[in-house]
């Protein structure tokens, strides 16, 4: 091969390499391929300070101390034996600020087949009469310890995905938030950082739309930076407030697509109705009874206490 042919081949290899790099970059969320709409230029205009953005987010979320919703669910659960169960369900979601969360879903004609719950003390999940027919539960005080087993879907992570809690405005309080602006995605990216004995770690990342300050993407990480849960939030809707003009009603996402990389479990939730509460008088939910758990009343053939090895 002569010198000119060699140079021509080298230039062709470089050209192909660059084309491949551009293609790969365009396919990744961080390069703007998924974060930016096709044909839309990056946003280069003015943006809010971190404090201003958080104040606007909190103005919305502080009006949602509780939530009731009816929902449709597509559940794909991988249990501790690696067996996958797929179900199409319908039910309700109940939330109260703090750690309180309860999701119950039914399958015709079987009835109640799925529960996911959390309160200040314990967390649990039950798949009833179908699939593994198992209930998993444990104490928050042991969550993350070596003596505690994992649960297919952690309720506390689902609660974080709702992204309707307020953000502490003391930005030095752990986990400490930082913010950067993504021009390609036209979104504020808030990343919460925790402190380990030997280093700082990212624990949570939420992308908020610049124009609406509503959440679009939630990423939760383990101590090694691996994604525990990736969630896409869409179809934000207003939540009615009595005696408040509709223009001032808060908004929540009503469509959630969740993926748990470690287990391979997936969960899609689509809320069809949303309100602060449901019912009347003594039957208003959510209430304290909404978030109680009794392992003796799971109605499953198998009950696994995840932190039994941790002792009393």
Coordinates of C-alpha atoms in Angstrom, one line a residue:
X1 CA 0.0 0.0 0.0
X2 CA 1.5 3.4 -1.0
X3 CA 1.6 6.5 1.3
X4 CA -1.5 8.2 -0.3
X5 CA -3.6 5.0 0.0
X6 CA -2.4 4.6 3.6
X7 CA -3.4 8.2 4.5
X8 CA -6.8 7.8 2.7
X9 CA -7.5 4.6 4.7
X10 CA -6.5 6.4 7.9
X11 CA -8.8 9.3 7.2
X12 CA -11.6 7.0 6.5
X13 CA -11.1 5.1 9.8
X14 CA -11.1 8.4 11.7
X15 CA -14.3 9.6 9.8
X16 CA -16.1 6.3 10.7
X17 CA -14.9 6.5 14.3
X18 CA -16.3 10.1 14.6
X19 CA -19.6 9.1 13.0
X20 CA -19.9 6.2 15.4
X21 CA -19.1 8.4 18.4
X22 CA -21.7 11.0 17.4
X23 CA -24.3 8.2 16.9
X24 CA -23.6 6.7 20.3
X25 CA -23.6 10.1 22.0
X26 CA -26.9 11.0 20.4
X27 CA -28.4 7.8 21.8
X28 CA -27.6 8.6 25.4
X29 CA -29.6 10.7 27.8
X30 CA -26.6 12.6 29.0
X31 CA -25.7 13.7 25.5
X32 CA -29.1 15.2 24.8
X33 CA -30.5 12.6 22.5
X34 CA -33.2 11.6 24.8
X35 CA -33.2 14.7 27.0
X36 CA -33.9 17.1 24.1
X37 CA -36.8 16.9 21.7
X38 CA -35.9 16.2 18.0
X39 CA -35.0 19.5 16.2
X40 CA -35.0 21.5 19.4
X41 CA -32.0 23.7 20.1
X42 CA -30.4 23.8 23.6
X43 CA -31.9 26.4 25.9
X44 CA -29.4 29.1 26.6
X45 CA -31.6 31.8 28.2
X46 CA -31.8 32.9 31.8
X47 CA -32.3 30.4 34.7
X48 CA -33.2 30.6 38.4
X49 CA -30.8 30.3 41.3
X50 CA -30.9 27.1 43.3
X51 CA -32.8 28.8 46.1
X52 CA -35.4 30.3 43.7
X53 CA -35.9 26.9 42.0
X54 CA -36.3 25.1 45.3
X55 CA -38.8 27.7 46.6
X56 CA -41.0 27.3 43.6
X57 CA -40.8 23.5 43.9
X58 CA -41.8 23.7 47.5
X59 CA -44.6 26.1 46.8
X60 CA -46.2 23.3 44.8
X61 CA -45.3 20.3 47.0
X62 CA -46.2 21.9 50.3
X63 CA -49.8 21.9 49.2
X64 CA -49.8 18.1 48.9
X65 CA -49.3 16.7 52.5
X66 CA -51.5 13.7 51.6
X67 CA -52.6 12.1 48.3
X68 CA -55.2 9.6 47.2
X69 CA -55.2 8.2 43.7
X70 CA -56.9 5.4 41.7
X71 CA -54.4 3.7 39.4
X72 CA -53.7 1.1 36.8
X73 CA -50.5 -0.9 37.1
X74 CA -48.3 -3.1 35.0
X75 CA -46.1 -5.1 37.4
X76 CA -43.2 -7.3 36.4
X77 CA -41.5 -8.6 39.6
X78 CA -38.4 -10.8 39.8
X79 CA -38.3 -12.7 43.1
X80 CA -35.2 -13.9 45.1
X81 CA -35.2 -17.1 43.0
X82 CA -34.9 -15.2 39.8
X83 CA -38.5 -16.0 38.7
X84 CA -40.5 -13.3 37.0
X85 CA -44.2 -12.6 37.5
X86 CA -46.1 -10.3 35.2
X87 CA -49.5 -8.8 36.2
X88 CA -51.9 -6.1 35.0
X89 CA -53.7 -4.7 38.0
X90 CA -55.8 -1.8 39.2
X91 CA -56.1 -0.3 42.7
X92 CA -55.3 2.8 44.8
X93 CA -52.3 4.7 46.1
X94 CA -52.3 6.5 49.5
X95 CA -49.6 8.8 50.6
X96 CA -48.9 11.0 53.6
X97 CA -45.8 13.1 54.1
X98 CA -43.1 11.3 56.0
X99 CA -42.7 7.6 55.3
X100 CA -46.4 6.7 54.9
X101 CA -47.2 5.0 51.7
X102 CA -49.7 2.3 50.7
X103 CA -50.5 0.8 47.3
X104 CA -53.1 -1.9 47.0
X105 CA -54.1 -3.5 43.7
X106 CA -56.6 -6.1 42.5
X107 CA -56.9 -8.6 39.7
X108 CA -60.2 -9.8 38.4
X109 CA -61.7 -12.2 39.4
X110 CA -59.1 -13.0 42.1
X111 CA -59.4 -9.8 44.1
X112 CA -56.5 -8.2 46.1
X113 CA -53.2 -9.6 44.8
X114 CA -50.6 -6.8 45.5
X115 CA -49.7 -4.6 48.4
X116 CA -46.8 -2.3 48.9
X117 CA -46.5 -0.3 52.1
X118 CA -44.5 1.8 54.5
X119 CA -44.8 3.7 57.8
X120 CA -42.4 5.2 60.2
X121 CA -41.3 1.8 61.5
X122 CA -41.7 -0.9 58.9
X123 CA -41.9 -1.5 55.2
X124 CA -43.5 -4.4 53.3
X125 CA -44.6 -5.9 50.0
X126 CA -47.1 -8.7 49.4
X127 CA -48.0 -10.7 46.2
X128 CA -51.1 -12.6 47.2
X129 CA -52.6 -15.7 45.5
X130 CA -50.5 -15.3 42.3
X131 CA -46.9 -15.7 41.4
X132 CA -44.7 -16.3 44.5
X133 CA -47.6 -15.7 46.9
X134 CA -45.2 -14.2 49.4
X135 CA -45.0 -11.3 51.8
X136 CA -41.7 -9.5 52.5
X137 CA -41.3 -7.1 55.5
X138 CA -38.6 -5.5 57.6
X139 CA -37.8 -2.7 59.9
X140 CA -36.3 0.6 58.7
X141 CA -33.8 0.5 61.5
X142 CA -32.2 -2.5 59.8
X143 CA -32.6 -1.4 56.2
X144 CA -29.2 -1.6 54.3
X145 CA -27.5 -3.7 57.0
X146 CA -25.7 -7.0 56.0
X147 CA -28.1 -8.9 58.2
X148 CA -31.1 -7.7 56.2
X149 CA -32.2 -9.3 53.0
X150 CA -33.5 -7.3 50.0
X151 CA -37.1 -6.7 48.9
X152 CA -38.2 -6.9 45.3
X153 CA -39.5 -3.3 45.4
X154 CA -38.6 -1.0 48.2
X155 CA -41.6 1.2 49.3
X156 CA -39.3 4.1 50.4
X157 CA -37.9 4.3 46.9
X158 CA -41.4 4.5 45.4
X159 CA -42.2 7.3 47.8
X160 CA -39.2 9.2 46.6
X161 CA -40.2 8.7 43.0
X162 CA -43.5 10.5 43.6
X163 CA -41.3 13.6 44.1
X164 CA -44.0 15.5 46.0
X165 CA -42.1 16.0 49.3
X166 CA -40.7 19.5 50.1
X167 CA -36.9 20.2 49.9
X168 CA -35.1 21.4 52.9
X169 CA -33.9 25.0 52.3
X170 CA -30.8 24.5 54.4
X171 CA -28.6 23.3 51.6
X172 CA -25.9 22.2 54.1
X173 CA -28.3 19.7 55.7
X174 CA -27.5 16.1 54.8
X175 CA -28.2 14.7 52.3
X176 CA -27.0 18.0 50.8
X177 CA -28.4 19.1 47.5
X178 CA -26.5 20.6 44.6
X179 CA -27.9 21.9 41.3
X180 CA -26.8 22.3 37.7
X181 CA -28.7 23.2 34.6
X182 CA -28.9 20.9 31.6
X183 CA -29.1 23.1 28.5
X184 CA -29.9 20.2 26.2
X185 CA -32.7 18.8 28.3
X186 CA -33.9 22.3 29.4
X187 CA -34.0 21.0 33.0
X188 CA -32.7 21.8 36.5
X189 CA -30.9 18.8 37.8
X190 CA -30.8 18.5 41.6
X191 CA -28.4 15.9 43.1
X192 CA -28.5 15.0 46.8
X193 CA -25.2 13.9 48.3
X194 CA -24.5 11.9 51.4
X195 CA -21.4 11.5 53.5
X196 CA -19.7 8.2 54.1
X197 CA -16.6 7.7 56.4
X198 CA -14.3 7.8 53.4
X199 CA -16.1 9.9 50.7
X200 CA -19.2 11.8 49.5
X201 CA -21.7 9.9 47.4
X202 CA -24.7 10.9 45.2
X203 CA -27.9 9.3 46.6
X204 CA -30.6 10.9 44.5
X205 CA -31.0 13.0 41.4
X206 CA -34.2 14.7 40.1
X207 CA -34.7 16.5 36.8
X208 CA -37.2 19.4 37.0
X209 CA -38.6 21.0 33.8
X210 CA -37.3 24.6 33.6
X211 CA -40.6 26.1 32.6
X212 CA -42.9 24.3 35.1
X213 CA -40.5 23.2 37.8
X214 CA -42.3 19.8 37.7
X215 CA -40.2 16.5 38.0
X216 CA -39.5 14.5 34.8
X217 CA -36.9 12.0 35.9
X218 CA -35.8 10.5 39.2
X219 CA -32.6 8.5 39.7
X220 CA -31.7 6.8 43.0
X221 CA -28.2 5.5 43.6
X222 CA -26.4 3.0 45.9
X223 CA -23.1 3.9 47.7
X224 CA -21.1 2.9 44.6
X225 CA -23.1 5.2 42.3
X226 CA -25.1 2.4 40.7
X227 CA -28.7 3.1 39.9
X228 CA -31.1 1.4 42.3
X229 CA -34.2 2.9 40.6
X230 CA -34.8 4.9 37.4
X231 CA -38.2 6.5 37.0
X232 CA -39.7 8.7 34.3
X233 CA -42.6 11.0 35.3
X234 CA -45.2 12.3 32.9
X235 CA -48.7 13.6 32.5
X236 CA -48.8 16.0 35.4
X237 CA -52.3 17.0 36.6
X238 CA -53.8 19.4 39.0
X239 CA -54.9 18.4 42.5
X240 CA -58.1 20.1 43.6
X241 CA -58.0 22.4 46.6
X242 CA -61.2 23.5 48.2
X243 CA -61.7 27.3 48.3
X244 CA -58.6 27.9 46.2
X245 CA -58.7 29.2 42.6
X246 CA -57.9 26.5 40.1
X247 CA -54.9 28.5 38.8
X248 CA -53.3 27.9 42.2
X249 CA -53.9 24.2 42.5
X250 CA -50.7 22.1 42.9
X251 CA -49.7 19.5 40.3
X252 CA -48.5 15.9 40.5
X253 CA -47.2 13.4 37.9
X254 CA -49.8 10.8 37.1
X255 CA -47.7 8.4 34.9
X256 CA -44.6 6.7 36.3
X257 CA -42.3 4.2 34.5
X258 CA -40.0 2.5 37.0
X259 CA -37.1 0.2 36.5
X260 CA -35.0 -1.6 39.2
X261 CA -31.7 -2.6 37.4
X262 CA -30.4 -4.9 40.2
X263 CA -33.5 -7.2 40.2
X264 CA -34.8 -6.5 36.7
X265 CA -38.2 -5.7 38.2
X266 CA -40.4 -3.1 36.5
X267 CA -43.4 -1.2 37.5
X268 CA -45.7 1.2 35.5
X269 CA -48.3 3.2 37.3
X270 CA -51.0 5.4 35.7
X271 CA -53.2 7.4 38.0
X272 CA -56.7 8.1 36.7
X273 CA -57.9 10.2 39.6
X274 CA -56.0 12.3 42.1
X275 CA -57.1 14.1 45.3
X276 CA -55.8 15.0 48.7
X277 CA -58.2 12.7 50.4
X278 CA -61.1 10.3 49.5
X279 CA -64.3 9.6 51.3
X280 CA -66.2 11.4 54.0
X281 CA -66.4 11.6 57.8
X282 CA -64.7 8.7 59.6
X283 CA -64.1 7.0 56.3
X284 CA -61.7 9.6 54.9
X285 CA -58.4 8.2 53.7
X286 CA -55.5 8.3 54.1
X287 CA -55.6 8.0 57.9
X288 CA -53.5 6.2 60.5
X289 CA -55.2 2.9 59.7
X290 CA -54.1 3.2 56.1
X291 CA -50.5 2.5 56.9
X292 CA -50.7 -0.2 59.5
X293 CA -49.1 -3.6 58.9
X294 CA -49.6 -7.0 60.6
X295 CA -47.4 -9.8 59.3
X296 CA -50.0 -12.3 60.7
X297 CA -52.7 -11.0 58.3
X298 CA -50.9 -11.0 55.0
X299 CA -53.1 -13.8 53.5
X300 CA -50.0 -15.1 51.7
X301 CA -48.7 -18.7 51.9
X302 CA -45.2 -17.5 52.7
X303 CA -43.9 -14.6 54.9
X304 CA -40.3 -13.5 54.9
X305 CA -39.0 -11.2 57.6
X306 CA -36.1 -9.6 55.8
X307 CA -34.2 -8.6 58.9
X308 CA -34.9 -11.6 61.1
X309 CA -31.1 -12.3 61.3
X310 CA -30.5 -8.9 62.8
X311 CA -32.1 -9.9 66.0
X312 CA -34.6 -8.1 68.2

